CSV table of C-alpha atoms and ligand atoms in Angstrom, one decimal:
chain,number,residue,atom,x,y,z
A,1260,UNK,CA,121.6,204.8,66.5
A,1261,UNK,CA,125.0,206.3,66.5
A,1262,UNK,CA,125.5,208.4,69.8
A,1263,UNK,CA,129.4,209.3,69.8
A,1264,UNK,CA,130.6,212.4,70.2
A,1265,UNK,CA,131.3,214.7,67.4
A,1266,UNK,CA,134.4,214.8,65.2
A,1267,UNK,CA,137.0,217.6,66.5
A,1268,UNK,CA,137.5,220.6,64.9
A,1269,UNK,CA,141.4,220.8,62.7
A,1270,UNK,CA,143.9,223.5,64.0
A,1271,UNK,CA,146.4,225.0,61.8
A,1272,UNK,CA,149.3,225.8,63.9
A,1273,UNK,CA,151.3,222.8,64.9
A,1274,UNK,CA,152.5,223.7,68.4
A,1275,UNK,CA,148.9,224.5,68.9
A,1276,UNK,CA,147.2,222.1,67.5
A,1277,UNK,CA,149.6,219.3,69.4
A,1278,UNK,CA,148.8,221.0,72.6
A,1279,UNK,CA,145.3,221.2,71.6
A,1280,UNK,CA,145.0,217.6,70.7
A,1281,UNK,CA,146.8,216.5,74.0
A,1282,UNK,CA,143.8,219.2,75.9
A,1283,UNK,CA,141.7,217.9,73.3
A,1284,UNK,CA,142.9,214.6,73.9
A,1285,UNK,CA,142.5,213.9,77.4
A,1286,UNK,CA,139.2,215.2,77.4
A,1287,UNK,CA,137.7,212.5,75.1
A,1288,UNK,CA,139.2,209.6,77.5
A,1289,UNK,CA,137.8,211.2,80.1
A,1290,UNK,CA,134.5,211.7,78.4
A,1291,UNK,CA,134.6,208.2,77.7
A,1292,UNK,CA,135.2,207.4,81.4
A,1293,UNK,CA,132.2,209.5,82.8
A,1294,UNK,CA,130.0,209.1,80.1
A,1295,UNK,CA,128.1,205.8,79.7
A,1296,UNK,CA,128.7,203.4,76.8
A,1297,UNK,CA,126.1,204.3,73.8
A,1298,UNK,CA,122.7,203.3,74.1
A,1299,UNK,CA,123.4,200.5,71.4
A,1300,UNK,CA,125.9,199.4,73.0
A,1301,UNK,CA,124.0,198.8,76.4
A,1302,UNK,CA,121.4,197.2,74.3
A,1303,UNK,CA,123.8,194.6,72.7
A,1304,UNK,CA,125.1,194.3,76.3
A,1305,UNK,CA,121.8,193.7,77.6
A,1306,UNK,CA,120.9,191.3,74.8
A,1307,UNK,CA,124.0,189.3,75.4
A,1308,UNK,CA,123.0,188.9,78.7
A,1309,UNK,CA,119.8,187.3,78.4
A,1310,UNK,CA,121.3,184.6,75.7
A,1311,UNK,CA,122.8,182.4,78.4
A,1312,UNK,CA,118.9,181.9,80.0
A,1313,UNK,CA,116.9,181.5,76.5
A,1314,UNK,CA,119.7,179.2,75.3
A,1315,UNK,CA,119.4,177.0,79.1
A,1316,UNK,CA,115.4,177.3,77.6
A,1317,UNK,CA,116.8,175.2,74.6
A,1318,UNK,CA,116.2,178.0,72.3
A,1319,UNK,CA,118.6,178.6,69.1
A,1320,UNK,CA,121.4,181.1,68.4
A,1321,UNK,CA,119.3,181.8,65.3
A,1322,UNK,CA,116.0,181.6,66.7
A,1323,UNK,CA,117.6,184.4,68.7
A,1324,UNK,CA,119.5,186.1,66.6
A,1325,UNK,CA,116.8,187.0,64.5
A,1326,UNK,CA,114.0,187.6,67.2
A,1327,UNK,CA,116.7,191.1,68.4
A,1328,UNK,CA,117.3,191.5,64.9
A,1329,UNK,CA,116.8,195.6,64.4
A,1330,UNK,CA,115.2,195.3,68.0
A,1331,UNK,CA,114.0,199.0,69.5
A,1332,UNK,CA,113.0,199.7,72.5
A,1333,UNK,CA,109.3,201.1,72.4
A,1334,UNK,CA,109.7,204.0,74.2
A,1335,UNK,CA,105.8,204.4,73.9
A,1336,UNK,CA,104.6,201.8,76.0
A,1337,UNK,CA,103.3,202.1,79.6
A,1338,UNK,CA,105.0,201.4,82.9
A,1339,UNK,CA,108.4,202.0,81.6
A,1340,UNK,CA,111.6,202.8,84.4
A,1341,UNK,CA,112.5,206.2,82.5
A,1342,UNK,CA,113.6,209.1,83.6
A,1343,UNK,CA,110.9,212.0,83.9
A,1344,UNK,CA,107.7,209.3,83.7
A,1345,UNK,CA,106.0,209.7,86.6
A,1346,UNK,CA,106.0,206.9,89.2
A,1347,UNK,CA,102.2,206.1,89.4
A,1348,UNK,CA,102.2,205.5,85.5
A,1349,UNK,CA,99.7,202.5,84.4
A,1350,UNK,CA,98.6,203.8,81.3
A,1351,UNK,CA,97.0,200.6,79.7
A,1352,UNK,CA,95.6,199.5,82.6
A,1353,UNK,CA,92.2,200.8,82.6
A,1354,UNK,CA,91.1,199.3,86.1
A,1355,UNK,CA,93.6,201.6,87.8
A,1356,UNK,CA,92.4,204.7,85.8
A,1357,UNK,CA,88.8,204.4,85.3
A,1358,UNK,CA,85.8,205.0,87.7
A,1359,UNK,CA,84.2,201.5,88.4
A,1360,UNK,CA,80.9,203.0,86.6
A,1361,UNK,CA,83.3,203.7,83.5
A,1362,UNK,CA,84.7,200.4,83.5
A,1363,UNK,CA,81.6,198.3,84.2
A,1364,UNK,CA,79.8,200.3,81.5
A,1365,UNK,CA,76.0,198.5,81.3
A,1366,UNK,CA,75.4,199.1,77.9
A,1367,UNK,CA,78.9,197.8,77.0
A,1368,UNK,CA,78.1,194.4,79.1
A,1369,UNK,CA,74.9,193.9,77.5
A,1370,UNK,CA,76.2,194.4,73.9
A,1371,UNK,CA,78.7,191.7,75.1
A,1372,UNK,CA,76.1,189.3,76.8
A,1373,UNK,CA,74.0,189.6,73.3
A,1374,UNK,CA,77.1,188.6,71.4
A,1375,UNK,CA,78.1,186.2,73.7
A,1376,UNK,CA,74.9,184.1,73.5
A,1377,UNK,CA,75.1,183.9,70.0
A,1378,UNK,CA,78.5,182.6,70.6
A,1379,UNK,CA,77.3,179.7,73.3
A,1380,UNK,CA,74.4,178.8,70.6
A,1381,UNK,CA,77.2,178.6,67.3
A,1382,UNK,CA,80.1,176.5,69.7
A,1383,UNK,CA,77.9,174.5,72.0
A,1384,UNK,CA,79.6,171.6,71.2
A,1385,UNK,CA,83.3,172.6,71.9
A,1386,UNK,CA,81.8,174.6,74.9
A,1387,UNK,CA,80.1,171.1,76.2
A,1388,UNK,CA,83.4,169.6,75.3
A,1389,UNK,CA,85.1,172.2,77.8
A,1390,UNK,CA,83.2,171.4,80.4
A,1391,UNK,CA,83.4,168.0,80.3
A,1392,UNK,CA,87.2,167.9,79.9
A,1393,UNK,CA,87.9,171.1,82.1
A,1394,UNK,CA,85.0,171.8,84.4
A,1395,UNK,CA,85.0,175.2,83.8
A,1396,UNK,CA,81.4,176.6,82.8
A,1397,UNK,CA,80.7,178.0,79.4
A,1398,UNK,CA,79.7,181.3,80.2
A,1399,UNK,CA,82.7,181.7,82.3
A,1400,UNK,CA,84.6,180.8,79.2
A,1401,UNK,CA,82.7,183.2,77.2
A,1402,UNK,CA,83.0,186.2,79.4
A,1403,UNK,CA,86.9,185.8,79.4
A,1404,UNK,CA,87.0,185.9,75.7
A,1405,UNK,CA,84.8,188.6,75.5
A,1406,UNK,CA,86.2,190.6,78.2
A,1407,UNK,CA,90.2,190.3,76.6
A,1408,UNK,CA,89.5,190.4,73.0
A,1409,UNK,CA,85.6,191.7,72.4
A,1410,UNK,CA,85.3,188.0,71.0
A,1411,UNK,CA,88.2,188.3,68.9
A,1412,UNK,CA,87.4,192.0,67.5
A,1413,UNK,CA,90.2,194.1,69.3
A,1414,UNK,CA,93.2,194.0,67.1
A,1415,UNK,CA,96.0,193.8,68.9
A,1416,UNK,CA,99.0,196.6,68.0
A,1417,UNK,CA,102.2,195.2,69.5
A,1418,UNK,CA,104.7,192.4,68.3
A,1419,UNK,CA,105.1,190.7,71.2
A,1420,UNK,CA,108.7,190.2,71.1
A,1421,UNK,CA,109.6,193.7,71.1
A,1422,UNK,CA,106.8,194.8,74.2
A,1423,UNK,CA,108.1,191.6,76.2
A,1424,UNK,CA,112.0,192.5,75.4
A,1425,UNK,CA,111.4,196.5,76.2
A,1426,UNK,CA,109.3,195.3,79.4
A,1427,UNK,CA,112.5,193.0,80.0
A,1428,UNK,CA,114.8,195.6,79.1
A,1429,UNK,CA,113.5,199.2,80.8
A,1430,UNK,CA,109.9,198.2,82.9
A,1431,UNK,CA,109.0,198.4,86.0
A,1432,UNK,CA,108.9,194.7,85.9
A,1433,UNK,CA,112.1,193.3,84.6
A,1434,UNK,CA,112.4,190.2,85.9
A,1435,UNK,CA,108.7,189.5,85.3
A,1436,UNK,CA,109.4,190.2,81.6
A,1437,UNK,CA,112.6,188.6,81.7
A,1438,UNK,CA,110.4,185.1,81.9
A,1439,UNK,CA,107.6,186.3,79.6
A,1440,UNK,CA,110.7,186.9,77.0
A,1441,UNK,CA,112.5,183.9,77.5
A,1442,UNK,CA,108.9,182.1,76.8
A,1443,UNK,CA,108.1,184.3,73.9
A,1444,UNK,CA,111.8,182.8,72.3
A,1445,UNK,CA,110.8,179.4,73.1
A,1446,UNK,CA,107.6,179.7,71.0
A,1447,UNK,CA,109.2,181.1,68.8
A,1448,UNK,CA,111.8,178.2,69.1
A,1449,UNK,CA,109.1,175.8,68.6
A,1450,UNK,CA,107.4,177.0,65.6
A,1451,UNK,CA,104.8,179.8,66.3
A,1452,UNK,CA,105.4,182.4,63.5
A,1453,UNK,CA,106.1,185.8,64.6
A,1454,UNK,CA,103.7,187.6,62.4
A,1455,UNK,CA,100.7,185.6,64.6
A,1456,UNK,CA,102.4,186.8,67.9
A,1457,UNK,CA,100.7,190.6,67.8
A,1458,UNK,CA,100.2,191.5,71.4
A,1459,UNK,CA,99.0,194.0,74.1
A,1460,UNK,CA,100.9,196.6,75.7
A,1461,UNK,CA,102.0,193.9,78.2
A,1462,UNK,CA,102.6,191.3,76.0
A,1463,UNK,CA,99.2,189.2,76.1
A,1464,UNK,CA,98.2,187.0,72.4
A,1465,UNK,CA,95.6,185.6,71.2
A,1466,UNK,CA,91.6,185.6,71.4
A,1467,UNK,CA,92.3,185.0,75.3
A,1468,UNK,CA,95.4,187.3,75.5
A,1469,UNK,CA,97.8,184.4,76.9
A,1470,UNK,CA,100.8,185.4,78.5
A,1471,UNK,CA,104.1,183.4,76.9
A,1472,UNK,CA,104.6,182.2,80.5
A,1473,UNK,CA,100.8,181.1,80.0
A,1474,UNK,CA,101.5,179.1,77.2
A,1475,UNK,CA,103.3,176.8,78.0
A,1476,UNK,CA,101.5,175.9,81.2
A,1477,UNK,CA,97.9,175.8,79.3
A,1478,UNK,CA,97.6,176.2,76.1
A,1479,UNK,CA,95.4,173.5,74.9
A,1480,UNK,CA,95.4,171.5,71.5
A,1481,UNK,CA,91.3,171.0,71.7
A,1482,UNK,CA,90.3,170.6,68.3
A,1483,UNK,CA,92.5,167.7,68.0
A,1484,UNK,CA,94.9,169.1,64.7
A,1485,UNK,CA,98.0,168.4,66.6
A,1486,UNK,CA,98.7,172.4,67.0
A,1487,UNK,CA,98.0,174.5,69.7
A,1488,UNK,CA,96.8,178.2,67.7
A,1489,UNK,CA,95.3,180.1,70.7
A,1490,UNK,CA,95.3,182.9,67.6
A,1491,UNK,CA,92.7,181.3,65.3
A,1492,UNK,CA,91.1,178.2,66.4
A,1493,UNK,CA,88.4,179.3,68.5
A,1494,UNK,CA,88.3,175.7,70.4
A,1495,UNK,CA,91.6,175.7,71.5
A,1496,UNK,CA,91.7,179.5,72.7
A,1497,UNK,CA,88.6,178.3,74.6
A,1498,UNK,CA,89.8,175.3,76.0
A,1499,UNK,CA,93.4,177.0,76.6
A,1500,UNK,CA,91.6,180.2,79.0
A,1501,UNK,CA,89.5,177.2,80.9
A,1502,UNK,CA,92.8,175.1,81.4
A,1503,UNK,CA,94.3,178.4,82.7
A,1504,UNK,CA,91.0,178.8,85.1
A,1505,UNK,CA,91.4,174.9,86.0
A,1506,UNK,CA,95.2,175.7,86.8
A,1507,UNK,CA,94.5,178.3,89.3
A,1508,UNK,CA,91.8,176.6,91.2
A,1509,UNK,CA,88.0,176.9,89.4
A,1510,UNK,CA,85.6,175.3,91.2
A,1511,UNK,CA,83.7,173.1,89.0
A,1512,UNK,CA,79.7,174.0,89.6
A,1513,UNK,CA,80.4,176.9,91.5
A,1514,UNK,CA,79.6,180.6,90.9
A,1515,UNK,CA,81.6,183.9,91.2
A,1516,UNK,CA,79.4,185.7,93.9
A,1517,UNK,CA,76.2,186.9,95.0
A,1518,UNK,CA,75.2,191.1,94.5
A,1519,UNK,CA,74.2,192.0,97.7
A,1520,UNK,CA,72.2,194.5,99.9
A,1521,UNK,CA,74.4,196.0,102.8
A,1522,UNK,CA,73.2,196.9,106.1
A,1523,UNK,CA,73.8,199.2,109.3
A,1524,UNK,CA,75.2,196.3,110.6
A,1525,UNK,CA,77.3,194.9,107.5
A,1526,UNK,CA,78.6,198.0,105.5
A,1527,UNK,CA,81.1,198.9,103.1
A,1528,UNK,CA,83.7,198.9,106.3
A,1529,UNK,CA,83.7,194.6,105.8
A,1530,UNK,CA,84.9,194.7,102.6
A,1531,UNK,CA,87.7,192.7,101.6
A,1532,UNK,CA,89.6,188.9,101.8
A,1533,UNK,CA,90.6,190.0,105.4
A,1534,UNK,CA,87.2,189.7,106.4
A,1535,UNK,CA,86.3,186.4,104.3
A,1536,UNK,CA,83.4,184.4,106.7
A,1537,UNK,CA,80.7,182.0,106.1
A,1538,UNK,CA,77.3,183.2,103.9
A,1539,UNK,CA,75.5,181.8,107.0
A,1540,UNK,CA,78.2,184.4,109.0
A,1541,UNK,CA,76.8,187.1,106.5
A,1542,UNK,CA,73.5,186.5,106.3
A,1543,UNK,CA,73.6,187.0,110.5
A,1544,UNK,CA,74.5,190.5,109.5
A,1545,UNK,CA,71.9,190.7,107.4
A,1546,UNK,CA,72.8,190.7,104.1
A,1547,UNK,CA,70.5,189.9,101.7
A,1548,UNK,CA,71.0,188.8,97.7
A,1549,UNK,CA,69.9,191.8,95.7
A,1550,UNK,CA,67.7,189.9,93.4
A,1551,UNK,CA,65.4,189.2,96.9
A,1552,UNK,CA,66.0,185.6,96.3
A,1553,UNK,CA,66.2,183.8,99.7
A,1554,UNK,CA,69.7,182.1,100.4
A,1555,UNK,CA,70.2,178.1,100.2
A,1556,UNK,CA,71.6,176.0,102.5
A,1557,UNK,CA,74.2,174.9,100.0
A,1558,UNK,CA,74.9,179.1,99.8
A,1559,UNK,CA,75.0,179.6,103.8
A,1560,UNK,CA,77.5,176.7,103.6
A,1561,UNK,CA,79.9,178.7,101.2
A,1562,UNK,CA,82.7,180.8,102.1
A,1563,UNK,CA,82.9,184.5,100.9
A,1564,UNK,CA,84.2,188.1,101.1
A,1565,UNK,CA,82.3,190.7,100.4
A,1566,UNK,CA,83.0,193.6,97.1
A,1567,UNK,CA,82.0,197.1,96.8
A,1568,UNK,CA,83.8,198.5,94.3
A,1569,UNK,CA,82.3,201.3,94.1
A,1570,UNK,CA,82.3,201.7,97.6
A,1571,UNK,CA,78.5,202.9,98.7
A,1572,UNK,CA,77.9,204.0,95.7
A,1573,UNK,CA,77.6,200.9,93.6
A,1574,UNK,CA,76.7,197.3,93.6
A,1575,UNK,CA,77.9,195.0,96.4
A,1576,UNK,CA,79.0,191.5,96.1
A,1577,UNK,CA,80.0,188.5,98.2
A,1578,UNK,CA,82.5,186.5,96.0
A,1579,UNK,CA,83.5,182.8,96.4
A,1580,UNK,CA,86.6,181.3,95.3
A,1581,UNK,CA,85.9,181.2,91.7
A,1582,UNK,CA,86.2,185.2,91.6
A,1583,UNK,CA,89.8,184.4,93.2
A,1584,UNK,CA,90.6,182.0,90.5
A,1585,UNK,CA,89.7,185.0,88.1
A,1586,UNK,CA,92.1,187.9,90.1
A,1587,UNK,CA,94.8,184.9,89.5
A,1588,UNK,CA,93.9,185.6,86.1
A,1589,UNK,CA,94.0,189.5,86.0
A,1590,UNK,CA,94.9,191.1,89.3
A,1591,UNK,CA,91.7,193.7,89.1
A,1592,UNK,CA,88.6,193.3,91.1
A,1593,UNK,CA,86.7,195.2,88.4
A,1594,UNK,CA,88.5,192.8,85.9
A,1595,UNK,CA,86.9,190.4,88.2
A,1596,UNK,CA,83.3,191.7,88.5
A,1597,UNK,CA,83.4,191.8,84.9
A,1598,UNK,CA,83.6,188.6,83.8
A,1599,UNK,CA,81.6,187.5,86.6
A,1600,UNK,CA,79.3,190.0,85.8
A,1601,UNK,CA,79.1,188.9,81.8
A,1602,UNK,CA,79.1,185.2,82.4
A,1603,UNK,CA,75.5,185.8,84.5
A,1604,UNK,CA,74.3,188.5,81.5
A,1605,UNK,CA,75.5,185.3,79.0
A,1606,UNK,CA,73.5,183.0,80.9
A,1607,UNK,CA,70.3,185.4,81.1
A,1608,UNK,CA,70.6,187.3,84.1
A,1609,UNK,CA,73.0,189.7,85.8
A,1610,UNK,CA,72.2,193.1,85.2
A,1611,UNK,CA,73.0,195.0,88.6
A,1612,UNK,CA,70.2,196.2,90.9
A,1613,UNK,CA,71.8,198.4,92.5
A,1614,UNK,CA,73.4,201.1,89.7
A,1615,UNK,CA,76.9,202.3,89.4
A,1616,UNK,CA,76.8,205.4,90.6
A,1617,UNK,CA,78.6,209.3,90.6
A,1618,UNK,CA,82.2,208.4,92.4
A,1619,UNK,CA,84.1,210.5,90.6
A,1620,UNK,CA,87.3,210.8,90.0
A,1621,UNK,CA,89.7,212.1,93.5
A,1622,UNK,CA,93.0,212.9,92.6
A,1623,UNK,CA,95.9,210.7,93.3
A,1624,UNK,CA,97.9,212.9,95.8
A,1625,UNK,CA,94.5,213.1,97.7
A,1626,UNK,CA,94.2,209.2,98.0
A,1627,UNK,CA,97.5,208.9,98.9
A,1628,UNK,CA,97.1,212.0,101.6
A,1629,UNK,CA,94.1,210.2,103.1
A,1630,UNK,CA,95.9,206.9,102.8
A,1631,UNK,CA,99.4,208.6,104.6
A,1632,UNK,CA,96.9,209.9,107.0
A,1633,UNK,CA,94.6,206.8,108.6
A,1634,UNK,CA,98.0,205.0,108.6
A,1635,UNK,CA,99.5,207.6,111.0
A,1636,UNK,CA,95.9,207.2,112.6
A,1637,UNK,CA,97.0,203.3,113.4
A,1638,UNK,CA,94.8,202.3,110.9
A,1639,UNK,CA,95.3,198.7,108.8
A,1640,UNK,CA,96.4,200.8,104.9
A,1641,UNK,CA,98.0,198.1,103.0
A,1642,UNK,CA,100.1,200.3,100.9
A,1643,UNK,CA,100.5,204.2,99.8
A,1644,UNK,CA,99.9,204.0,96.2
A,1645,UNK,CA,97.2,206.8,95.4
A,1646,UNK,CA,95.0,204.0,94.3
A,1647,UNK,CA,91.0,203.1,95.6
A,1648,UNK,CA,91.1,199.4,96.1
A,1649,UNK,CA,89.5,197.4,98.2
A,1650,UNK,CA,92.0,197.5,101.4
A,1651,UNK,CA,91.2,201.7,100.7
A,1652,UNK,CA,87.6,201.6,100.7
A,1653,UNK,CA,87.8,199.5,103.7
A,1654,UNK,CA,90.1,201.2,105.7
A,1655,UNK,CA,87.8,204.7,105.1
A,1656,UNK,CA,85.0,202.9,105.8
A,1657,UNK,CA,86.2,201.8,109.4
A,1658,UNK,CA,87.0,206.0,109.5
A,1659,UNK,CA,83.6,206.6,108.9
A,1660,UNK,CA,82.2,204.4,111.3
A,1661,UNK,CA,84.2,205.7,114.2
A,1662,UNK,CA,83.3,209.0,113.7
A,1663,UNK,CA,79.8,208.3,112.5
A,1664,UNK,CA,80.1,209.9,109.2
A,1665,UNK,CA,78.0,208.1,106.3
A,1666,UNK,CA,80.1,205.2,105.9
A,1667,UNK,CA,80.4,205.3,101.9
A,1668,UNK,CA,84.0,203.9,101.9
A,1669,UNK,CA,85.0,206.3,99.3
A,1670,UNK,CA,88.0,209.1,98.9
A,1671,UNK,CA,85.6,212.2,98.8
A,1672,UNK,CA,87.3,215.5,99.7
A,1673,UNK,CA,84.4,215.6,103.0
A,1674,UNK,CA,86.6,212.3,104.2
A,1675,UNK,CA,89.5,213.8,103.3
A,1676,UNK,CA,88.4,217.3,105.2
A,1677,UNK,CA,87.6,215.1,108.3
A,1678,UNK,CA,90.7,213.4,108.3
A,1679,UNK,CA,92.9,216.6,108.0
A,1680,UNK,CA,90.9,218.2,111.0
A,1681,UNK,CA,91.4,215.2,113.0
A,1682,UNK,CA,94.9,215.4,112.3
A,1683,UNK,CA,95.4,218.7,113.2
A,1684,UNK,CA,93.5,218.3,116.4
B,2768,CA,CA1,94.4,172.8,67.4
């Protein structure tokens, strides 16, 4: 695209038009003082700068070259630095958007689960192989796939060159995407064809939605063929997600968490990783497993923090470290009570006792009001970002219990009422 200014107008007289072109003149080297350089011409700027870094990756000049060839920014995608967008945009990421009932959609899991069964009984050989090479269990493995890619059905609508570049170029996130782009050249670099590299919004391939970065560390060459396609062999994009699990810390043999009943004694107020104790610490509070099932000692033994995140109006959970492992994986807690979630359905059990239930949706400006507010009330808010998590709930929940309201550890505008009166008191 050709931005420079228009052509100037001719003038018959030639006194005038002298004078005019000096006016006329000065104006256009002044314009092109003040006015940045054309939007191509940042771009080539900006492409130019990252060649130093993908050529130190050992990537080619024409590896590169044609990668920016006719390169656009997508103006389209989420989380972009541009003027006018507002600054709480994270369009794409449906765990920030959608009510946990939404996201953790029942009849959607069990749809999954049915699929996912079929799945364990048609690749229980590379599944066994996975756990015995990986130590990550097969319905973990499973629930991944089926949680990123339906089982391979989403299509993915992005090359991921360009998202990864435009991330690079105009996100939120550059120097995050900077990384993901030099590791999207280097594949490139080392043989993956372009045309298999179709991605999500953020840059994520493959039946497992790998990040380049992600690649490199784990992708995993299971069926033996001497490549590593995370895009069509179904055994290494298996093996790949569980050497991704194994690299951030799964626990071989051990589960994500436990649903939960709360108490009087242990509510919603005790959520979080601050509050991480001992099951036999929990179980002092009271807390039972939802399925009536009496803890073991092995259990009592482990180490957990407890979930609600739908705050009292939902499921609660005490998770171990392998729902960790899978946060590492996708910073969401509902991300993470997902898979968790469809793992149990895949290996028969898991569907919630307690339902999701009506939390519905509070306005941004009101959770960042009530999180503005219990700050200036000395009270532990992580960050203002308008957004429920679990440091939220928590910190309304410990509201609620101080001034003996029902202790639901959610944003409703009878909180939010409380907290303005208090404030103004
Ligand atoms: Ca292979």
């Amino acid at each position: 695209m050709n931005q420079r200014p228009d052509v100037l107008p001719l003038v018959s007289s030639p006194t005038w038009s002298l004078l005019l072109a000096c006016v006329l003149g000065l104006a256009v080297a002044l314009t092109a003082f003040s006015k940045p350089a054309s939007a191509d011409a940042k771009l080539d700027a900006w492409i130019e700068g990252v060649w130093p870094d993908a050529e130190a990756a050992g990537v080619s000049r024409k590896t590169f070259d044609a990668a920016f060839k006719g390169f656009v920014p997508d103006l389209k995608l989420p989380d972009l630095d541009l003027p006018g967008r507002p600054s709480n945009d994270a369009r794409g990421q449906a765990e920030f958007t959608r009510a946990p009932s939404e996201y953790l959609d029942r009849a959607y899991l069990i749809r999954l689960a049915t699929t996912g069964k079929d799945l364990a009984a048609k690749h229980k050989a590379t599944l066994e192989k996975i756990e015995r090479e990986l130590g990550v269990d097969r319905y973990s493995v499973l629930a991944i796939w089926g949680r990123e890619t339906a089982f391979g059905h989403h299509k993915l609508p992005h090359d991921a060159i360009n998202v990864v570049a435009t991330q690079a170029y105009l996100g939120r996130r550059k120097d995050l995407f900077r990384i993901e782009l030099i590791a999207a050249l280097k594949m490139l670099e080392s043989g993956v064809p372009r045309s298999l590299m179709r991605a999500s919004w953020a840059g994520a391939m493959g039946l497992t939605q790998f990040m380049p970065s992600e690649y490199f560390k784990h992708a995993h060459d299971l069926d033996g063929d001497g490549k590593t396609d995370i895009w069509n062999s179904i055994p290494d994009a298996l093996a790949s997600a569980a050497s991704q699990l194994k690299g951030k810390g799964w626990v071989a043999g051990q589960t994500w968490g436990y649903e939960v009943i709360l108490t009087r004694e242990a509510d919603c107020g005790f959520e979080g990783p601050t509050q991480e104790r001992p099951i036999s610490e929990w179980a002092k509070l009271g807390l039972k497993r939802a399925n009536g099932r009496p803890w073991t000692e092995a259990q009592l033994a482990l180490s957990a923090y407890m979930m609600s995140p739908a705050g009292g109006y939902g499921p609660s959970f005490l998770v171990l470290e392998n729902y960790k492992v899978i946060r590492r994986y996708n910073m969401s807690d509902l991300y993470a009570v997902f898979v968790g979630n469809l793992a149990d359905r895949i290996a028969g059990g898991g569907d919630f006792v307690t339902p999701w239930g009506g939390t519905g949706p509070q306005k941004t400006s009101n959770i960042e009001e009530i999180q503005q507010r219990l700050m200036a009330l000395g009270y532990d808010v992580e960050k203002i970002d308008g957004k429920v998590g679990s440091n939220t709930r928590k910190v309304i929940g410990l509201y609620e219990r101080t001034n003996k309201l029902k202790v639901d550890c959610w944003p409703s505008d009878t909180v939010l009422d409380h907290i303005r009166k208090a404030a103004a008191r």
